[in-house]
Amino acid sequence: MNRCALICKPIRALILLYLLLSVTACKNVPRSPAISIVAEPIPESLTNPTPTPVLHTPVTWGGIALWSDQLRDSLDTCNDDKAAIGDLYLRRLQRINAAAQSAH
């Protein structure tokens, strides 16, 4: 036998043993827990349509004043609903960002 064959066989055996040990070592690493993000549904009260006030006939100045006040109340309700939905969205983003930072 030549000299290379005598040296190469033990080296090949050591390399195969190293590869075998490295593969089995990776198998025993504990798995990281899966991140579960619960998306809360938007409350139905925030997505229900806001009723439009009706201008009663006969139209009077007093009726228009009451109707315009009801319109302002409807507009305020819509804006409050949009603000609440925006707040829910921001809190959801904060939870997602916190979960992503804790995963690292």
Short mmCIF file of C-alpha atoms in Angstrom, two decimals:
data_model
loop_
_atom_site.label_atom_id
_atom_site.label_comp_id
_atom_site.label_asym_id
_atom_site.label_seq_id
_atom_site.Cartn_x
_atom_site.Cartn_y
_atom_site.Cartn_z
CA MET A 1 0.00 0.00 0.00
CA ASN A 2 1.16 3.44 -0.64
CA ARG A 3 1.62 5.99 2.05
CA CYS A 4 -1.37 8.15 1.06
CA ALA A 5 -3.80 5.26 1.45
CA LEU A 6 -2.58 4.66 4.98
CA ILE A 7 -3.09 8.32 5.95
CA CYS A 8 -6.34 8.97 4.03
CA LYS A 9 -8.41 6.14 5.54
CA PRO A 10 -8.20 7.39 9.15
CA ILE A 11 -8.80 10.96 8.00
CA ARG A 12 -11.92 9.89 6.08
CA ALA A 13 -13.15 7.98 9.11
CA LEU A 14 -12.63 11.03 11.34
CA ILE A 15 -14.42 13.30 8.88
CA LEU A 16 -17.40 10.92 8.67
CA LEU A 17 -17.49 10.63 12.46
CA TYR A 18 -17.43 14.43 12.77
CA LEU A 19 -20.27 14.80 10.26
CA LEU A 20 -22.31 12.14 12.02
CA LEU A 21 -21.84 13.83 15.40
CA SER A 22 -22.68 17.27 14.02
CA VAL A 23 -25.95 15.99 12.53
CA THR A 24 -27.02 14.27 15.74
CA ALA A 25 -26.10 17.34 17.78
CA CYS A 26 -28.47 19.48 15.72
CA LYS A 27 -31.27 17.02 16.31
CA ASN A 28 -31.09 17.42 20.09
CA VAL A 29 -31.38 21.21 20.11
CA PRO A 30 -34.67 22.21 21.80
CA ARG A 31 -37.14 23.85 19.49
CA SER A 32 -37.97 27.47 20.03
CA PRO A 33 -41.62 27.99 20.95
CA ALA A 34 -43.89 29.12 18.15
CA ILE A 35 -45.14 32.66 18.48
CA SER A 36 -48.89 32.80 18.53
CA ILE A 37 -50.51 36.17 17.93
CA VAL A 38 -54.19 36.35 18.65
CA ALA A 39 -55.95 38.88 16.46
CA GLU A 40 -58.92 40.27 18.30
CA PRO A 41 -61.85 40.99 16.03
CA ILE A 42 -63.03 44.57 15.82
CA PRO A 43 -66.18 44.94 17.92
CA GLU A 44 -69.35 44.98 15.87
CA SER A 45 -70.50 48.15 17.60
CA LEU A 46 -67.62 50.01 15.91
CA THR A 47 -68.43 48.74 12.43
CA ASN A 48 -72.22 49.12 12.49
CA PRO A 49 -73.45 51.91 10.23
CA THR A 50 -74.40 55.12 11.94
CA PRO A 51 -78.02 56.01 11.18
CA THR A 52 -78.60 59.17 9.17
CA PRO A 53 -81.08 61.54 10.80
CA VAL A 54 -84.21 62.30 8.83
CA LEU A 55 -85.36 65.86 8.16
CA HIS A 56 -89.07 65.84 8.95
CA THR A 57 -91.57 67.71 6.84
CA PRO A 58 -92.81 70.38 6.98
CA VAL A 59 -89.35 71.89 7.15
CA THR A 60 -89.09 74.64 9.75
CA TRP A 61 -86.17 76.61 11.11
CA GLY A 62 -86.47 74.77 14.39
CA GLY A 63 -86.59 71.42 12.57
CA ILE A 64 -83.45 72.31 10.63
CA ALA A 65 -81.68 73.26 13.88
CA LEU A 66 -82.61 69.90 15.48
CA TRP A 67 -81.65 68.02 12.31
CA SER A 68 -78.25 69.73 12.10
CA ASP A 69 -77.63 68.89 15.76
CA GLN A 70 -78.47 65.24 15.03
CA LEU A 71 -76.12 65.32 12.03
CA ARG A 72 -73.31 66.63 14.27
CA ASP A 73 -74.01 63.84 16.78
CA SER A 74 -73.85 61.25 13.97
CA LEU A 75 -70.57 62.72 12.73
CA ASP A 76 -69.12 62.64 16.25
CA THR A 77 -70.19 59.00 16.61
CA CYS A 78 -68.51 58.09 13.30
CA ASN A 79 -65.30 59.89 14.29
CA ASP A 80 -65.27 58.19 17.71
CA ASP A 81 -65.71 54.80 16.03
CA LYS A 82 -62.83 55.51 13.64
CA ALA A 83 -60.62 56.63 16.51
CA ALA A 84 -61.43 53.45 18.46
CA ILE A 85 -60.63 51.27 15.43
CA GLY A 86 -57.34 53.16 14.97
CA ASP A 87 -56.51 52.63 18.64
CA LEU A 88 -57.20 48.88 18.32
CA TYR A 89 -54.96 48.76 15.24
CA LEU A 90 -52.10 50.54 17.05
CA ARG A 91 -52.37 48.20 20.05
CA ARG A 92 -52.29 45.20 17.69
CA LEU A 93 -49.12 46.56 16.03
CA GLN A 94 -47.51 47.09 19.44
CA ARG A 95 -48.29 43.48 20.42
CA ILE A 96 -46.84 42.19 17.13
CA ASN A 97 -43.68 44.29 17.57
CA ALA A 98 -43.28 43.17 21.20
CA ALA A 99 -43.67 39.52 20.18
CA ALA A 100 -41.13 39.94 17.38
CA GLN A 101 -38.61 41.59 19.72
CA SER A 102 -39.05 38.88 22.37
CA ALA A 103 -38.45 36.20 19.72
CA HIS A 104 -35.01 37.63 18.98
#
